[in-house]
Coordinates of C-alpha atoms and ligand atoms in Angstrom, one line a residue:
X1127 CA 173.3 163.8 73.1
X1128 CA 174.8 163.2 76.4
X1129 CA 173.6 160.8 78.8
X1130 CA 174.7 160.3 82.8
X1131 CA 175.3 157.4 84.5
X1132 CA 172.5 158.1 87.8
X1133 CA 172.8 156.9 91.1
X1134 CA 169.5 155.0 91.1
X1135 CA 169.8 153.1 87.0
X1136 CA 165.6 153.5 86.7
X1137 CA 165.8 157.5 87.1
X1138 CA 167.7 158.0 84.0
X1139 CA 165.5 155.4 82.2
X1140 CA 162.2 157.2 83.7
X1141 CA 159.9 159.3 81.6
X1142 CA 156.5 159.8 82.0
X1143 CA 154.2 157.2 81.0
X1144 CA 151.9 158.2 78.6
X1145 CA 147.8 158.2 79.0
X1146 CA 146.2 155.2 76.4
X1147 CA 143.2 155.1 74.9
X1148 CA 141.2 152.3 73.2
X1149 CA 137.8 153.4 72.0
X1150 CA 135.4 150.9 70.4
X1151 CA 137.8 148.8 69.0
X1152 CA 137.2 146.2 66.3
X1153 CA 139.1 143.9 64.9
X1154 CA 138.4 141.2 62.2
X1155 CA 140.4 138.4 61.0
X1156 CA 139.0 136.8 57.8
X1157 CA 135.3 136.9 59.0
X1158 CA 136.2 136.1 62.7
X1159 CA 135.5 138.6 64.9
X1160 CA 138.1 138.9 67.5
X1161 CA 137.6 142.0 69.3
X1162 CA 134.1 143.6 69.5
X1163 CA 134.3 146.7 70.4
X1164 CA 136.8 147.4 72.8
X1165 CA 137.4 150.2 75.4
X1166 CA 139.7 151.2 77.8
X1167 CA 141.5 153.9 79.3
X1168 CA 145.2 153.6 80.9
X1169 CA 146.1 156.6 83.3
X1170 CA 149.7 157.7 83.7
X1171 CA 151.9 155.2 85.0
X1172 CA 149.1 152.5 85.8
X1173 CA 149.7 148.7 84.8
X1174 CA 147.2 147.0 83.7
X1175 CA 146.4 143.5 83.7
X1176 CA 144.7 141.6 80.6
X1177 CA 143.2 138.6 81.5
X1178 CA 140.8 135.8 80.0
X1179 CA 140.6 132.8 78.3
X1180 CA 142.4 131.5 75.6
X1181 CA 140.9 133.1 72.3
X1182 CA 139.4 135.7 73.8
X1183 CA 141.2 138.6 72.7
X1184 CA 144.0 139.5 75.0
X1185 CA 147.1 139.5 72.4
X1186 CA 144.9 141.3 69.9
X1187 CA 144.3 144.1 71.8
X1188 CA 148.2 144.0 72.8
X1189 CA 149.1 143.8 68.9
X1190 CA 146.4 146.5 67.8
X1191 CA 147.9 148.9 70.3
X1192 CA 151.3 148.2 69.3
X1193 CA 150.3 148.4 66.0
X1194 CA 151.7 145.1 64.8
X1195 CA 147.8 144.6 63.9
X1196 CA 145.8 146.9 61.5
X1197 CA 142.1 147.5 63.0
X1198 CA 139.0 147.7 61.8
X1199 CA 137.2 150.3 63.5
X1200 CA 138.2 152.1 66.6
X1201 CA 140.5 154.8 67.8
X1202 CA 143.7 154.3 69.1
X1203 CA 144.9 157.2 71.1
X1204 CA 148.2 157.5 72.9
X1205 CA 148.5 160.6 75.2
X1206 CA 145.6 161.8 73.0
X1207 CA 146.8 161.5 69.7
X1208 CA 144.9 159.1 67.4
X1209 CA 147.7 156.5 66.7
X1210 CA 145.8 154.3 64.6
X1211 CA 147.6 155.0 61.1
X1212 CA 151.2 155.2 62.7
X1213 CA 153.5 152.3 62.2
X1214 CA 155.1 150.5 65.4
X1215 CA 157.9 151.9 65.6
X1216 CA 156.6 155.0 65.9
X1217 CA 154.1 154.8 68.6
X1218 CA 156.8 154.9 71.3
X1219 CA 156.2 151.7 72.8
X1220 CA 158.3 148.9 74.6
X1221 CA 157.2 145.4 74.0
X1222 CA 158.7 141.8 75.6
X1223 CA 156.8 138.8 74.2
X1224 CA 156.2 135.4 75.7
X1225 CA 159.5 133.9 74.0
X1226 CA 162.7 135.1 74.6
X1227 CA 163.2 136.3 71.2
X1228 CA 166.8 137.8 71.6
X1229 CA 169.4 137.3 68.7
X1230 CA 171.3 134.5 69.2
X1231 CA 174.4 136.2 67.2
X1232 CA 174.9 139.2 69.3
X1233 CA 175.5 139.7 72.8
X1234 CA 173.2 140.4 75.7
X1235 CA 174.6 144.2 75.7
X1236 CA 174.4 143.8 71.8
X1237 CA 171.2 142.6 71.9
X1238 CA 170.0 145.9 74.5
X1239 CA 172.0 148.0 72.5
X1240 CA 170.0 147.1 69.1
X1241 CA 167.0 149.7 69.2
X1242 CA 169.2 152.2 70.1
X1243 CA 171.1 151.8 67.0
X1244 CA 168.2 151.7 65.1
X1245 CA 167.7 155.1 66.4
X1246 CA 171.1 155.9 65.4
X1247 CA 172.2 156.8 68.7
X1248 CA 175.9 157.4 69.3
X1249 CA 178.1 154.2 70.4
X1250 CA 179.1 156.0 73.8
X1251 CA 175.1 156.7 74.7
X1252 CA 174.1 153.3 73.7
X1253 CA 176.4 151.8 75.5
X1254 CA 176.1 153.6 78.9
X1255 CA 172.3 153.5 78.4
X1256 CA 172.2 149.8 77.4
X1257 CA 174.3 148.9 80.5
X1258 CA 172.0 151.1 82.9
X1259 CA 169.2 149.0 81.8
X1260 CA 171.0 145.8 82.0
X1261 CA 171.7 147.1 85.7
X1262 CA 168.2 147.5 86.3
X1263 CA 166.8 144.4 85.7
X1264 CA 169.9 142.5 87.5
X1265 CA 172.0 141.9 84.7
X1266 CA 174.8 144.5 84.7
X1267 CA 177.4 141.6 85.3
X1268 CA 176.5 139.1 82.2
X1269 CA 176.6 142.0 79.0
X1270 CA 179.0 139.9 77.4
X1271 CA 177.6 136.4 77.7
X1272 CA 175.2 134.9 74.4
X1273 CA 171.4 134.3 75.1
X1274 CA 172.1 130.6 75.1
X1275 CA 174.5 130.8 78.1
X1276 CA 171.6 132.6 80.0
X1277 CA 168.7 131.1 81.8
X1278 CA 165.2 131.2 80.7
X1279 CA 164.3 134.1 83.5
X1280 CA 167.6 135.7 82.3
X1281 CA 166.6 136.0 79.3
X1282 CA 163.7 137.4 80.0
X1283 CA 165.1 140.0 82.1
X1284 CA 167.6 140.8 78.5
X1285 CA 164.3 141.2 76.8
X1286 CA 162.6 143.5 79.3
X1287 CA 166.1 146.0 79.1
X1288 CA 165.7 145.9 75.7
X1289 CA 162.3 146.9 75.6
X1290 CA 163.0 149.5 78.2
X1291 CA 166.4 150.8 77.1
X1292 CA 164.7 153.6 74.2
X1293 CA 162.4 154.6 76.8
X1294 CA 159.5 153.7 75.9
X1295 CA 156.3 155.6 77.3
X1296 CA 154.3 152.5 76.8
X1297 CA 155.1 148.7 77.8
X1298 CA 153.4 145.8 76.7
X1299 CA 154.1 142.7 77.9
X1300 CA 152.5 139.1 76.2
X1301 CA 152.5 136.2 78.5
X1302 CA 156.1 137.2 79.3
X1303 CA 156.2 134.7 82.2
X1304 CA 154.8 132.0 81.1
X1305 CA 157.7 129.6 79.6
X1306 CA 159.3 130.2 83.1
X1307 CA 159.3 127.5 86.5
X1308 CA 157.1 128.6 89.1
X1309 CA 159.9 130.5 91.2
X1310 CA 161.6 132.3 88.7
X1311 CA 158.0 133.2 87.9
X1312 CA 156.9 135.3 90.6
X1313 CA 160.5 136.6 91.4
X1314 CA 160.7 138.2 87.6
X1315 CA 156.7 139.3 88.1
X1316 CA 157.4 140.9 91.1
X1317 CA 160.3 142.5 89.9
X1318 CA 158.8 143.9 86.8
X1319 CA 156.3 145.5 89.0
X1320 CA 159.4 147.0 90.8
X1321 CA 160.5 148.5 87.5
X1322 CA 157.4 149.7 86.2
X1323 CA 156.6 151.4 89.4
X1324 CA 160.4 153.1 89.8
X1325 CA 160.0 154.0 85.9
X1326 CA 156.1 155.3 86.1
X1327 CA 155.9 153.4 82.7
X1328 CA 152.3 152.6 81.9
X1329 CA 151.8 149.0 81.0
X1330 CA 149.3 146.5 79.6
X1331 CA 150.3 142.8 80.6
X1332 CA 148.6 140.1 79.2
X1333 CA 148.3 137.0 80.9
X1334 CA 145.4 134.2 81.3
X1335 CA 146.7 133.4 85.0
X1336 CA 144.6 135.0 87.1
X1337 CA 146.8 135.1 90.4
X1338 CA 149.4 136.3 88.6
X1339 CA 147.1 139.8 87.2
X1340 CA 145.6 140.0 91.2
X1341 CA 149.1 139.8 92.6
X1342 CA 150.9 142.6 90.2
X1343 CA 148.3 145.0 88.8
X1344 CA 146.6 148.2 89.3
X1345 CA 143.9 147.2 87.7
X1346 CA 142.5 144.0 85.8
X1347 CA 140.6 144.2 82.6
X1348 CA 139.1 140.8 82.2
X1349 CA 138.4 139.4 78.7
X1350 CA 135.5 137.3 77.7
X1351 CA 134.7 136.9 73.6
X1352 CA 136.6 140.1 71.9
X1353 CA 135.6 142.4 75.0
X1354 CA 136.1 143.4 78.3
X1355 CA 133.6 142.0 80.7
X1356 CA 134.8 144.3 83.8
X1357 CA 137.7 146.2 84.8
X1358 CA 138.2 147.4 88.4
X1359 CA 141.3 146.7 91.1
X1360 CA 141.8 143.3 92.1
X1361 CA 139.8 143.8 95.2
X1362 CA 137.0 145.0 92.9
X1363 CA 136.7 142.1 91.0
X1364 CA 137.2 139.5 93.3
X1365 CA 134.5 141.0 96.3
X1366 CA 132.4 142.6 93.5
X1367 CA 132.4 140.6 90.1
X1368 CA 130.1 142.1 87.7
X1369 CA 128.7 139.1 85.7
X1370 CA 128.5 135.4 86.3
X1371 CA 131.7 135.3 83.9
X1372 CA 133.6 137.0 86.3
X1373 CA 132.9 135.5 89.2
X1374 CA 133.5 132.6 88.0
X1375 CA 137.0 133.1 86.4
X1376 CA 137.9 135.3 89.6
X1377 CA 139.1 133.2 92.2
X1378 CA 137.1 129.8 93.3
X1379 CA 133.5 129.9 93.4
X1380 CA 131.4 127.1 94.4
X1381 CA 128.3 127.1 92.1
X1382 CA 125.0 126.6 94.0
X1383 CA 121.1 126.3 92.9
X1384 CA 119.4 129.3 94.1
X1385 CA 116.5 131.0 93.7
X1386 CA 116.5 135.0 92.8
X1387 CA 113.8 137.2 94.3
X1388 CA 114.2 140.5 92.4
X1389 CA 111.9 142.9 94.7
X1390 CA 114.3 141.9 97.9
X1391 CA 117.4 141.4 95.9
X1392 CA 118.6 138.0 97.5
X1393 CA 119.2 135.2 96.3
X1394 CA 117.7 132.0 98.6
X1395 CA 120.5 129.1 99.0
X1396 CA 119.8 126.1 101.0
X1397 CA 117.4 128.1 103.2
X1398 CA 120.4 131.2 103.3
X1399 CA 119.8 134.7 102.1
X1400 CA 122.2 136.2 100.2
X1401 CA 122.5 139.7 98.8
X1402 CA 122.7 139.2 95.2
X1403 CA 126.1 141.3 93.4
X1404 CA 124.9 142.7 90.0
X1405 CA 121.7 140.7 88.9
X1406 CA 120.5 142.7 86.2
X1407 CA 118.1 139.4 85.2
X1408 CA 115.0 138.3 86.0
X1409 CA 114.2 136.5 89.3
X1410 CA 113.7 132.8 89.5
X1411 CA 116.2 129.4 89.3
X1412 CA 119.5 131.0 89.5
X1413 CA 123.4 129.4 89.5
X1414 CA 125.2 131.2 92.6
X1415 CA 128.5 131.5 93.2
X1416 CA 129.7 131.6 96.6
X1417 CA 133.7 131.9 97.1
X1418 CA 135.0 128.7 99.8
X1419 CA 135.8 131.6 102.3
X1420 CA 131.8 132.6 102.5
X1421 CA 131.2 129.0 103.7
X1422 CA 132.2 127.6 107.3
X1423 CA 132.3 124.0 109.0
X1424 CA 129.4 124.6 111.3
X1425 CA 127.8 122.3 113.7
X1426 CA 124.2 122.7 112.8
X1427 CA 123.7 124.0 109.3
X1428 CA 122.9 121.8 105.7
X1429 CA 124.3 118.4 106.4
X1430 CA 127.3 116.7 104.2
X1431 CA 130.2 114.4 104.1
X1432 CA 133.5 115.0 104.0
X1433 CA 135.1 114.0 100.4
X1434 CA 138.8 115.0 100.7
X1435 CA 140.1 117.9 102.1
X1436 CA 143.7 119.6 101.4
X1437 CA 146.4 121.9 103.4
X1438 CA 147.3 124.8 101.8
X1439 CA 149.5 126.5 104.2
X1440 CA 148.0 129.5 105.8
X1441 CA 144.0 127.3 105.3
X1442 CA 143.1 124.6 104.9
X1443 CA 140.3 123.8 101.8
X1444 CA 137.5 120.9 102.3
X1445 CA 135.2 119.4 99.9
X1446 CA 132.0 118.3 101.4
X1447 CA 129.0 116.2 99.2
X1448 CA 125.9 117.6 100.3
X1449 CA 122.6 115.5 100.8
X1450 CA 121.5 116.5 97.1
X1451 CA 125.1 115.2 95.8
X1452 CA 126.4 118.8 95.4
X1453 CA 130.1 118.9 96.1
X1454 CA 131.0 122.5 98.1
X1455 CA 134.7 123.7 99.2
X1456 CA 134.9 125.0 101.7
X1457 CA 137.8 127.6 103.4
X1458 CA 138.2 127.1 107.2
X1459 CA 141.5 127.4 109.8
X1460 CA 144.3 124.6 109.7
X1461 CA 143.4 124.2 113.3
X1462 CA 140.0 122.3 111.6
X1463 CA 141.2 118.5 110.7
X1464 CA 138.3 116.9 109.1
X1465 CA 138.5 113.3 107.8
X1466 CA 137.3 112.1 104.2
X1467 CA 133.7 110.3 105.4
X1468 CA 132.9 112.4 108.3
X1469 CA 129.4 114.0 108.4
X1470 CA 129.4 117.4 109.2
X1471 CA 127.3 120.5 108.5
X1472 CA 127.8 123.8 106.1
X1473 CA 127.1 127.5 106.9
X1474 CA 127.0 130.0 104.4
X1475 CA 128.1 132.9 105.9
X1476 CA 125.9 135.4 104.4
X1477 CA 127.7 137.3 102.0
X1478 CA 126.8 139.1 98.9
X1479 CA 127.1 136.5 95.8
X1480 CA 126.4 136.7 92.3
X1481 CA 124.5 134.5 90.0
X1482 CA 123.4 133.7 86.3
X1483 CA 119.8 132.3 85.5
X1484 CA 119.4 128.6 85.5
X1485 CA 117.4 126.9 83.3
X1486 CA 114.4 125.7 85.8
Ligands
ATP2636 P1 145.7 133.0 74.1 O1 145.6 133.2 75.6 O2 145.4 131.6 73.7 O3 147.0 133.5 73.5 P2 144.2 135.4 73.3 O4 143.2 135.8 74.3 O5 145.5 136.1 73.3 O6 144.5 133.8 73.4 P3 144.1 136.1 70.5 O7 145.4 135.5 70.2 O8 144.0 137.6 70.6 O9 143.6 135.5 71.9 O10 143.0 135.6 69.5 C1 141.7 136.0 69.5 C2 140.9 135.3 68.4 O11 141.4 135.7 67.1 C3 141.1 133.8 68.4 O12 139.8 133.2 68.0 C4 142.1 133.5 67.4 O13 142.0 132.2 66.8 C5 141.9 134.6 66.4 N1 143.2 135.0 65.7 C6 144.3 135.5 66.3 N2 145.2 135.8 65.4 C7 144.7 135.5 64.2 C8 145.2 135.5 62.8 N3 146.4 136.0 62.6 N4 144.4 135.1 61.9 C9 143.1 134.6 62.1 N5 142.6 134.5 63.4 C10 143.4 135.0 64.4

């Protein structure tokens, strides 16, 4: 086999990125039903984000599609073929894991260069290859230095050439940011995102931090109890949650009572129609959720007082205690100072929201 050194390291490295399939997935752990039932379709290319609370699934579906898990029921399909009874190193996936997980023993190029052995690939290849893919995550300089004379963000890029270097038509990434300082943090997410795009690798990151699945993916697929809830583009989910569950993990929602009139489709808040988002239930005593950006200071409007209120760059974010002792945030400009104890008014600003039924 002969391999060129390319101008640009991620063109060698490139492939196509596989189509994935999950169909009706299942998996049980002794009794426990961790995933329920789970589909979901990965074009070419796209990275997808895998968010939700702890327990609810997100490494499972990671392992089952890696095949580190056995399922229960399901198909697992990788560019069409079923891929359920083929063991993981066969599936033609890369894979970088929430700890660094490099041998200690070898060397960062030794360390790249392992999965290439294991494919017996000659010493020359493996070598050029492992070094293009050190190259392209930043590293070419350090091949010779031992993962404990590396940072944590280091090593993380070391892991991410390793998973890359046999390229892989998949990538799945676990929580690999998350033993990292905030920085380092969005530099590497960013970064990977960089890669993925240059190599058209499709990916399934897993993460339960939901600025960090907004800022990088395609798409989200957001967990809840061993399924997805919704999957849709960032902007989807946020502006157009699904379920209660959504909105409410999405972004900051204030919750507010609100009654549901199902032949108008609004929901009635403080005297405010809203358009209600996805209310498949029946009318009546709803929760609403209404993000801090649908709500302005005002100066008429439902009456409050000012309980703290905090800079946050670009906005500024106040928390107001309404008559009834409801607390509300509220989004408004920096150019807006109130004071902890002032009275001022609320104004929703009429946009769609969504909502789950109260008990009345
Ligand atoms: P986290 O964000 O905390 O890592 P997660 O969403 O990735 O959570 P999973 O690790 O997929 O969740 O776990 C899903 C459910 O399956 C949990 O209830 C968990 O306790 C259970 N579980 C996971 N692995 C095993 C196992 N090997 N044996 C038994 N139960 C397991």
């Amino acid at each position: 086999m002969t391999t060129t050194l390319s101008a640009h390291p991620a063109e060698s490295l490139a492939d196509k990125g596989a189509t994935v399939e999950l169909v009706d997935v299942v998996k049980d752990y002794a009794g426990h039903r961790a995933l329920t039932g789970v589909s979901l379709t990965m074009a070419p290319g796209e990275f997808i984000a895998l968010l939700g609370p702890s327990g609810c699934g997100k490494t499972t579906v990671l392992r089952a599609l890696s095949g580190l898990e056995q399922v229960n029921g399901g198909r697992i399909l990788i560019d069409g073929v079923d891929v359920v009874n083929t063991p993981v190193n066969k599936r033609d996936i890369g894979m970088v894991f929430q700890s660094y997980s490099l041998f200690p023993h070898m060397t960062v190029l030794q360390n790249v260069e392992f999965g290439l052995q294991m494919r017996k690939v000659d010493a020359a290849s493996r070598r050029l290859r492992a070094n293009e893919a050190l190259e392209m995550v930043g590293l070419g300089e350090l091949g010779s230095r031992y993962a404990h004379q590396l940072s944590g963000g280091q090593q993380q890029r070391v892991a991410l050439a390793r998973a890359l270097v046999t390229r892989p038509r998949v990538l799945l990434l676990d929580e690999p940011l998350s033993a990292l300082d905030a920085k380092v943090r969005v530099q590497l997410r960013d970064e990977i995102r960089r890669i993925q795009t240059d190599l058209g690798i499709t990916t399934l990151f897993v993460t339960h931090d939901q600025e960090e699945a907004l800022a990088v993916a395609d798409r989200v697929a957001v967990m809840n109890a061993g399924n997805i809830e919704q999957i849709g583009t960032p902007e989807e989910l946020y502006l157009n949650p699904a379920t209660s569950f959504v909105a409410d993990f999405i972004g900051l929602s204030n919750q507010l009572d609100g009654e549901l009139d199902t032949d108008t489709g609004t929901i009635a808040i403080y005297g405010h129609e809203l358009s209600a988002l996805g209310a498949g239930h029946a009318g009546g005593p709803v929760t609403a959720y209404v993000r801090p950006e649908d709500i302005e200071l005002a100066d008429d409007g439902i009456p409050g007082t000012v309980v703290s209120t905090s800079f946050l760059g670009s906005v500024r974010r106040t928390t107001v205690r309404l008559g009834d002792g409801t607390l509300v945030a509220v989004q408004h400009d920096v150019s807006a100072r109130p004071q902890p104890g002032d009275g001022v008014h609320v104004r929703l600003k009429g946009r769609p929201a969504s909502a789950r039924p109260r008990a009345s």
